[in-house]
CSV table of C-alpha atoms (C1' of nucleotides) in Angstrom, one decimal:
chain,number,residue,atom,x,y,z
Y,1,MET,CA,6.5,-24.2,11.6
Y,2,LEU,CA,3.6,-22.0,13.3
Y,3,SER,CA,4.7,-18.1,12.8
Y,4,LYS,CA,4.8,-15.7,16.5
Y,5,LYS,CA,2.3,-13.8,14.0
Y,6,THR,CA,-0.1,-16.6,14.1
Y,7,LYS,CA,0.4,-17.6,17.5
Y,8,TYR,CA,0.4,-14.1,19.1
Y,9,GLY,CA,-3.3,-13.6,17.1
Y,10,LEU,CA,-4.9,-16.5,18.1
Y,11,LYS,CA,-3.5,-15.7,21.9
Y,12,ALA,CA,-5.0,-11.7,21.2
Y,13,LEU,CA,-8.5,-12.9,20.4
Y,14,ALA,CA,-8.5,-15.7,22.8
Y,15,PHE,CA,-7.6,-13.5,25.0
Y,16,LEU,CA,-10.5,-10.8,23.2
Y,17,ALA,CA,-13.2,-14.2,24.1
Y,18,SER,CA,-12.2,-14.0,27.5
Y,19,GLN,CA,-13.0,-10.8,28.7
Y,20,PRO,CA,-16.3,-10.6,30.4
Y,21,ASP,CA,-17.5,-7.2,29.2
Y,22,LYS,CA,-17.7,-6.3,25.4
Y,23,LYS,CA,-15.3,-3.1,26.2
Y,24,PRO,CA,-12.8,-2.2,24.1
Y,25,VAL,CA,-9.7,-4.0,25.3
Y,26,GLN,CA,-6.1,-1.6,24.5
Y,27,ILE,CA,-3.2,-3.0,23.0
Y,28,SER,CA,-0.9,-2.2,25.5
Y,29,GLU,CA,-2.9,-4.4,27.8
Y,30,ILE,CA,-3.2,-7.0,25.4
Y,31,ALA,CA,0.7,-7.6,25.1
Y,32,GLU,CA,1.4,-7.2,29.0
Y,33,LYS,CA,-0.8,-10.1,29.4
Y,34,GLU,CA,0.2,-12.0,26.7
Y,35,ASN,CA,3.8,-11.3,26.1
Y,36,ILE,CA,4.1,-9.9,22.9
Y,37,SER,CA,5.7,-7.2,21.8
Y,38,GLN,CA,3.3,-4.2,22.1
Y,39,LYS,CA,4.9,-3.1,18.3
Y,40,PHE,CA,4.4,-6.2,16.7
Y,41,LEU,CA,1.0,-6.9,18.1
Y,42,GLU,CA,-0.6,-3.9,17.1
Y,43,SER,CA,0.3,-4.4,13.2
Y,44,ILE,CA,-1.3,-8.1,14.3
Y,45,LEU,CA,-4.2,-6.7,15.3
Y,46,LEU,CA,-4.1,-4.0,12.7
Y,47,SER,CA,-4.6,-6.9,10.0
Y,48,LEU,CA,-7.3,-8.7,12.0
Y,49,ARG,CA,-9.5,-5.3,11.7
Y,50,LYS,CA,-8.9,-5.2,8.2
Y,51,THR,CA,-9.9,-8.2,7.6
Y,52,GLY,CA,-12.7,-8.4,9.9
Y,53,PHE,CA,-12.0,-9.7,12.7
Y,54,LEU,CA,-12.1,-6.9,14.8
Y,55,GLY,CA,-13.4,-3.8,15.3
Y,56,SER,CA,-11.1,-0.2,17.5
Y,57,LYS,CA,-12.2,2.5,19.0
Y,58,LYS,CA,-9.5,5.4,19.2
Y,59,GLY,CA,-8.8,7.8,22.2
Y,60,LYS,CA,-9.2,7.8,25.6
Y,61,GLY,CA,-10.8,4.4,26.7
Y,62,GLY,CA,-10.5,3.2,23.3
Y,63,GLY,CA,-8.9,-0.1,21.9
Y,64,TYR,CA,-9.7,-3.3,20.0
Y,65,TYR,CA,-13.1,-5.2,20.2
Y,66,LEU,CA,-14.2,-8.9,18.6
Y,67,LEU,CA,-16.8,-7.9,15.6
Y,68,LYS,CA,-18.5,-11.5,16.9
Y,69,THR,CA,-19.0,-13.7,19.3
Y,70,PRO,CA,-16.9,-16.3,19.9
Y,71,GLU,CA,-18.4,-19.2,18.3
Y,72,GLU,CA,-18.8,-17.9,15.2
Y,73,ILE,CA,-15.0,-17.1,14.8
Y,74,SER,CA,-14.0,-20.4,12.7
Y,75,MET,CA,-9.6,-21.5,13.0
Y,76,THR,CA,-10.3,-22.2,9.3
Y,77,ASP,CA,-11.0,-18.4,8.3
Y,78,VAL,CA,-8.2,-17.1,11.0
Y,79,MET,CA,-5.4,-19.4,10.3
Y,80,ARG,CA,-6.2,-18.2,6.7
Y,81,VAL,CA,-6.1,-14.6,7.6
Y,82,LEU,CA,-2.5,-15.3,9.8
Y,83,GLU,CA,-0.8,-17.9,9.0
Y,84,GLY,CA,-2.0,-17.8,4.8
Y,85,PRO,CA,-2.2,-21.5,3.0
Y,86,ILE,CA,-3.2,-24.5,5.2
Y,87,ALA,CA,-1.9,-26.6,2.3
Y,88,MET,CA,1.7,-27.5,3.0
Y,89,VAL,CA,2.3,-27.2,-0.5
Y,90,PRO,CA,0.9,-25.0,-3.1
Y,91,CYS,CA,-0.8,-27.7,-5.7
Y,92,VAL,CA,-2.9,-28.7,-2.7
Y,93,SER,CA,-4.0,-25.5,-1.8
Y,94,LEU,CA,-7.7,-24.6,-2.3
Y,95,ASN,CA,-7.3,-20.7,-1.7
Y,96,PHE,CA,-3.7,-20.5,-2.7
Y,97,TYR,CA,-3.1,-22.7,-5.3
Y,98,GLU,CA,-0.7,-22.9,-7.7
Y,99,THR,CA,1.4,-25.4,-9.7
Y,100,CYS,CA,4.4,-26.9,-9.0
Y,101,ASP,CA,7.1,-26.2,-11.7
Y,102,ASP,CA,9.0,-29.1,-11.1
Y,103,CYS,CA,5.8,-31.3,-10.9
Y,104,PRO,CA,4.9,-33.1,-14.5
Y,105,ASP,CA,2.2,-34.8,-12.9
Y,106,GLU,CA,-0.5,-34.5,-10.0
Y,107,ASN,CA,-2.0,-37.4,-10.2
Y,108,THR,CA,0.6,-39.7,-10.1
Y,109,CYS,CA,3.0,-37.6,-7.5
Y,110,SER,CA,3.7,-39.1,-4.5
Y,111,VAL,CA,4.1,-35.9,-2.5
Y,112,HIS,CA,1.0,-34.4,-3.7
Y,113,LYS,CA,-1.0,-37.4,-2.5
Y,114,LEU,CA,0.4,-37.2,0.7
Y,115,MET,CA,0.1,-33.7,2.1
Y,116,LEU,CA,-3.4,-33.9,0.4
Y,117,GLN,CA,-4.6,-35.6,3.3
Y,118,VAL,CA,-2.9,-33.8,5.8
Y,119,ARG,CA,-4.5,-30.7,4.2
Y,120,ASP,CA,-8.0,-32.4,4.4
Y,121,SER,CA,-7.1,-33.2,8.5
Y,122,ALA,CA,-5.8,-29.8,9.1
Y,123,LEU,CA,-8.7,-28.5,7.6
Y,124,GLU,CA,-11.4,-30.8,9.7
Y,125,VAL,CA,-9.7,-29.8,13.1
Y,126,TYR,CA,-9.7,-26.3,12.0
Y,127,ARG,CA,-14.0,-26.7,10.7
Y,128,SER,CA,-14.9,-28.3,14.0
Y,129,ASN,CA,-13.1,-25.5,15.7
Y,130,THR,CA,-14.1,-22.1,17.1
Y,131,LEU,CA,-12.8,-19.5,18.8
Y,132,LYS,CA,-15.2,-20.2,22.0
Y,133,ASP,CA,-13.9,-24.0,21.6
Y,134,ILE,CA,-10.1,-23.0,21.9
Y,135,ILE,CA,-10.9,-20.7,25.4
Y,136,SER,CA,-10.8,-22.3,28.1
L,1,MET,CA,4.7,-25.4,4.1
L,2,LEU,CA,6.6,-28.0,3.1
L,3,SER,CA,10.5,-27.3,2.2
L,4,LYS,CA,12.2,-28.4,-0.8
L,5,LYS,CA,14.1,-30.7,1.2
L,6,THR,CA,11.1,-32.7,2.5
L,7,LYS,CA,9.4,-32.5,-1.0
L,8,TYR,CA,12.8,-33.8,-2.5
L,9,GLY,CA,13.4,-36.2,-0.4
L,10,LEU,CA,10.1,-38.2,-0.6
L,11,LYS,CA,10.1,-37.9,-4.3
L,12,ALA,CA,12.9,-39.8,-4.1
L,13,LEU,CA,12.3,-42.4,-1.8
L,14,ALA,CA,9.2,-42.9,-4.1
L,15,PHE,CA,11.3,-43.2,-7.2
L,16,LEU,CA,13.8,-46.0,-5.6
L,17,ALA,CA,9.7,-47.8,-4.5
L,18,SER,CA,8.8,-47.2,-8.2
L,19,GLN,CA,12.3,-48.9,-9.0
L,20,PRO,CA,11.7,-52.9,-11.0
L,21,ASP,CA,14.0,-54.6,-9.4
L,22,LYS,CA,16.7,-53.5,-6.0
L,23,LYS,CA,19.8,-52.3,-8.4
L,24,PRO,CA,21.3,-49.3,-6.7
L,25,VAL,CA,19.8,-46.1,-8.8
L,26,GLN,CA,22.5,-43.6,-9.4
L,27,ILE,CA,22.1,-39.9,-7.9
L,28,SER,CA,22.5,-38.2,-11.4
L,29,GLU,CA,19.5,-40.8,-12.8
L,30,ILE,CA,17.1,-39.4,-9.8
L,31,ALA,CA,18.1,-35.9,-10.0
L,32,GLU,CA,17.2,-35.7,-13.3
L,33,LYS,CA,13.7,-37.9,-13.2
L,34,GLU,CA,12.5,-35.9,-10.8
L,35,ASN,CA,14.5,-31.9,-11.7
L,36,ILE,CA,16.2,-31.6,-8.6
L,37,SER,CA,18.9,-30.3,-8.3
L,38,GLN,CA,22.0,-32.9,-8.5
L,39,LYS,CA,24.0,-31.4,-5.8
L,40,PHE,CA,21.3,-30.5,-3.2
L,41,LEU,CA,19.6,-33.9,-3.6
L,42,GLU,CA,23.2,-35.7,-2.7
L,43,SER,CA,23.3,-34.3,0.6
L,44,ILE,CA,19.6,-35.4,1.0
L,45,LEU,CA,20.5,-38.7,0.4
L,46,LEU,CA,23.1,-39.1,2.5
L,47,SER,CA,20.6,-37.4,5.3
L,48,LEU,CA,18.4,-40.9,4.4
L,49,ARG,CA,21.2,-43.0,4.5
L,50,LYS,CA,22.5,-41.7,7.7
L,51,THR,CA,18.7,-42.5,9.1
L,52,GLY,CA,18.7,-45.9,8.3
L,53,PHE,CA,16.5,-45.9,5.3
L,54,LEU,CA,18.3,-46.4,2.5
L,55,GLY,CA,22.2,-47.9,1.3
L,56,SER,CA,24.6,-47.0,-1.2
L,57,LYS,CA,27.1,-48.4,-3.1
L,58,LYS,CA,30.4,-46.7,-4.2
L,59,GLY,CA,32.0,-47.5,-7.8
L,60,LYS,CA,30.8,-48.4,-11.1
L,61,GLY,CA,27.7,-49.9,-10.8
L,62,GLY,CA,26.9,-48.0,-7.8
L,63,GLY,CA,23.6,-45.6,-6.3
L,64,TYR,CA,21.3,-45.5,-3.6
L,65,TYR,CA,18.7,-48.5,-2.4
L,66,LEU,CA,16.0,-48.7,-0.3
L,67,LEU,CA,16.9,-50.8,2.9
L,68,LYS,CA,13.2,-51.7,3.5
L,69,THR,CA,10.0,-52.8,1.9
L,70,PRO,CA,7.8,-49.6,0.4
L,71,GLU,CA,5.1,-51.1,3.2
L,72,GLU,CA,8.1,-51.2,5.7
L,73,ILE,CA,8.6,-47.4,5.6
L,74,SER,CA,6.1,-45.0,7.7
L,75,MET,CA,5.7,-41.6,6.8
L,76,THR,CA,6.4,-41.0,10.2
L,77,ASP,CA,9.8,-41.7,10.4
L,78,VAL,CA,10.6,-40.1,7.1
L,79,MET,CA,8.4,-37.1,7.5
L,80,ARG,CA,10.4,-37.2,11.4
L,81,VAL,CA,13.8,-37.0,9.6
L,82,LEU,CA,13.3,-34.6,6.6
L,83,GLU,CA,11.2,-32.3,8.3
L,84,GLY,CA,12.2,-32.4,11.5
L,85,PRO,CA,8.8,-32.1,14.1
L,86,ILE,CA,5.6,-32.5,13.1
L,87,ALA,CA,4.2,-30.2,14.9
L,88,MET,CA,3.4,-26.8,14.8
L,89,VAL,CA,4.7,-25.7,17.8
L,90,PRO,CA,7.4,-27.2,20.9
L,91,CYS,CA,5.0,-27.5,22.8
L,92,VAL,CA,2.8,-29.7,21.5
L,93,SER,CA,5.5,-31.9,19.6
L,94,LEU,CA,6.4,-35.2,21.1
L,95,ASN,CA,9.5,-35.7,20.0
L,96,PHE,CA,11.0,-32.1,20.0
L,97,TYR,CA,9.6,-30.9,23.0
L,98,GLU,CA,10.3,-27.6,24.5
L,99,THR,CA,8.7,-25.1,26.5
L,100,CYS,CA,7.4,-21.6,25.5
L,101,ASP,CA,9.1,-19.1,26.8
L,102,ASP,CA,6.0,-16.7,26.7
L,103,CYS,CA,3.4,-19.0,27.6
L,104,PRO,CA,2.7,-19.5,31.6
L,105,ASP,CA,0.3,-22.3,31.6
L,106,GLU,CA,0.1,-25.1,28.7
L,107,ASN,CA,-2.9,-26.7,30.2
L,108,THR,CA,-5.0,-23.3,29.9
L,109,CYS,CA,-3.0,-21.9,26.5
L,110,SER,CA,-5.6,-21.3,23.2
L,111,VAL,CA,-2.7,-22.0,20.8
L,112,HIS,CA,-1.5,-25.5,23.0
L,113,LYS,CA,-5.1,-26.4,22.8
L,114,LEU,CA,-5.5,-25.9,19.0
L,115,MET,CA,-2.6,-27.2,17.9
L,116,LEU,CA,-2.2,-29.9,19.7
L,117,GLN,CA,-4.9,-31.3,17.3
L,118,VAL,CA,-3.5,-30.1,14.3
L,119,ARG,CA,-0.9,-32.8,15.4
L,120,ASP,CA,-2.7,-35.8,16.2
L,121,SER,CA,-4.6,-35.1,13.0
L,122,ALA,CA,-1.2,-35.5,11.1
L,123,LEU,CA,0.0,-38.3,13.1
L,124,GLU,CA,-2.9,-40.0,11.9
L,125,VAL,CA,-2.5,-39.3,8.1
L,126,TYR,CA,2.2,-40.0,9.3
L,127,ARG,CA,0.9,-43.1,10.8
L,128,SER,CA,-1.6,-44.5,7.9
L,129,ASN,CA,0.6,-44.0,5.1
L,130,THR,CA,3.8,-45.7,4.3
L,131,LEU,CA,6.0,-45.5,1.5
L,132,LYS,CA,4.1,-47.7,-1.0
L,133,ASP,CA,0.7,-45.9,-0.3
L,134,ILE,CA,1.4,-42.9,-1.6
L,135,ILE,CA,3.3,-44.1,-5.1
L,136,SER,CA,0.5,-44.9,-7.9
E,1,DT,C1',46.6,-52.2,-11.1
E,2,DG,C1',44.2,-48.6,-13.0
E,3,DA,C1',41.0,-45.5,-14.0
E,4,DA,C1',36.7,-44.1,-14.0
E,5,DA,C1',32.7,-43.8,-12.3
E,6,DA,C1',30.3,-42.4,-8.1
E,7,DC,C1',29.4,-41.1,-3.6
E,8,DT,C1',31.2,-38.2,0.5
E,9,DC,C1',32.0,-34.2,3.4
E,10,DT,C1',32.5,-29.3,3.7
E,11,DA,C1',32.4,-24.9,3.8
E,12,DT,C1',30.2,-20.8,1.3
E,13,DT,C1',26.5,-17.6,-0.1
E,14,DA,C1',22.1,-16.0,-2.0
E,15,DA,C1',17.9,-14.8,-1.8
E,16,DA,C1',14.1,-15.4,1.1
E,17,DT,C1',10.8,-14.7,5.1
E,18,DT,C1',10.2,-13.9,9.9
E,19,DA,C1',10.1,-10.8,14.0
E,20,DG,C1',10.8,-6.7,15.5
E,21,DT,C1',11.9,-1.5,15.9
E,22,DA,C1',11.1,3.7,15.3
E,23,DG,C1',9.0,7.0,15.1
E,24,DG,C1',5.4,9.9,13.5
E,25,DG,C1',1.2,10.9,12.1
E,26,DT,C1',-3.9,10.9,13.1
E,27,DA,C1',-8.6,10.0,15.1
E,28,DA,C1',-11.5,10.2,18.8
E,29,DT,C1',-13.2,11.0,23.2
E,30,DA,C1',-13.6,13.1,28.2
P,1,DT,C1',-8.1,20.9,23.5
P,2,DA,C1',-4.7,17.8,25.6
P,3,DT,C1',-4.3,13.1,26.1
P,4,DT,C1',-4.8,8.9,24.9
P,5,DA,C1',-4.7,5.3,21.7
P,6,DC,C1',-4.8,3.3,17.4
P,7,DC,C1',-2.8,3.9,12.1
P,8,DC,C1',0.8,3.3,9.2
P,9,DT,C1',5.4,3.4,6.9
P,10,DA,C1',10.2,2.4,6.5
P,11,DC,C1',13.7,-0.7,7.9
P,12,DT,C1',16.8,-4.1,10.1
P,13,DA,C1',18.9,-7.8,12.5
P,14,DA,C1',18.3,-12.7,12.8
P,15,DT,C1',17.1,-17.2,10.8
P,16,DT,C1',16.5,-20.3,7.6
P,17,DT,C1',16.9,-22.4,3.1
P,18,DA,C1',18.1,-24.0,-1.0
P,19,DA,C1',21.1,-24.2,-3.4
P,20,DT,C1',26.6,-24.0,-5.3
P,21,DA,C1',31.0,-25.3,-5.2
P,22,DG,C1',35.3,-27.5,-5.0
P,23,DA,C1',38.0,-31.3,-2.8
P,24,DG,C1',38.4,-36.2,-1.7
P,25,DT,C1',37.8,-41.3,-1.1
P,26,DT,C1',36.5,-45.5,-2.0
P,27,DT,C1',35.1,-49.1,-4.7
P,28,DT,C1',34.9,-51.7,-9.3
P,29,DC,C1',35.4,-53.7,-13.5
P,30,DA,C1',37.8,-53.8,-17.5
DNA sequence: TGAAAACTCTATTAAATTAGTAGGGTAATA
DNA sequence: TATTACCCTACTAATTTAATAGAGTTTTCA
């Protein structure tokens, strides 16, 4: 299941990408238009800023804005930051790899074999979509 | 993240599919060989029996066995029973569809658009894999 | 026929994660 | 210089997951 954090983060990014100009948008505006708890959104935008997706401007007329153009923002990167691993099990994760305690051999593990394919297919979707692609 | 339930369920099915003959296998044997808590496995096998994947035989010499051949068991069905929806959000789920409270229009929703593709790609993987395909 | 083997079922619980809340602090701009 | 708006920490409620415990029932084989 997709976490609300990811869902809201994606919606916020899409909202910013849909702005006619590059002026900063206030948290309160995004929260209201996208039906998101303002405080929760605050923490999400903060993490998107710390990971280089967003810039922010303080003071009157401040807010958040995209640091890159929508077509430069890959869903792979966004998903990894918001949702974490793309793989459904750590033993097939590229960026968050861990061995399974219970599994004696990955190469003969059925779960491993199936989840490897699922990961690859998800990655292909994320790689072929930028923020631009998912805004209408 | 894949739940332990699904992981253990898949491993148990694979274990049964790898048996040389069709004799019932005891819960305790599967639990031990696959490093699974026996009681937890019990409830998983029970649900696989209730959903038509497994048969069981009671009494001495009893146990669980596959009701179909491994190549007749599609990962799509297994995943739906063990893990639930394949979609990451209810609004793109085929079998567990729900509208989002917060979203005014699915057709213009970025999350919807992206997750639809993810669902389709995952479905394709599950559809093209039977239990036979994932056992070594 | 009876005892052991093995499945069946209900209820409870501990741990982890998620989603959200509260409130104060800090920096920048008009 | 006052206001606006971001920044940060800590806490909490709800949910889900992964077990655990224990009693009960059915079947089979000797």
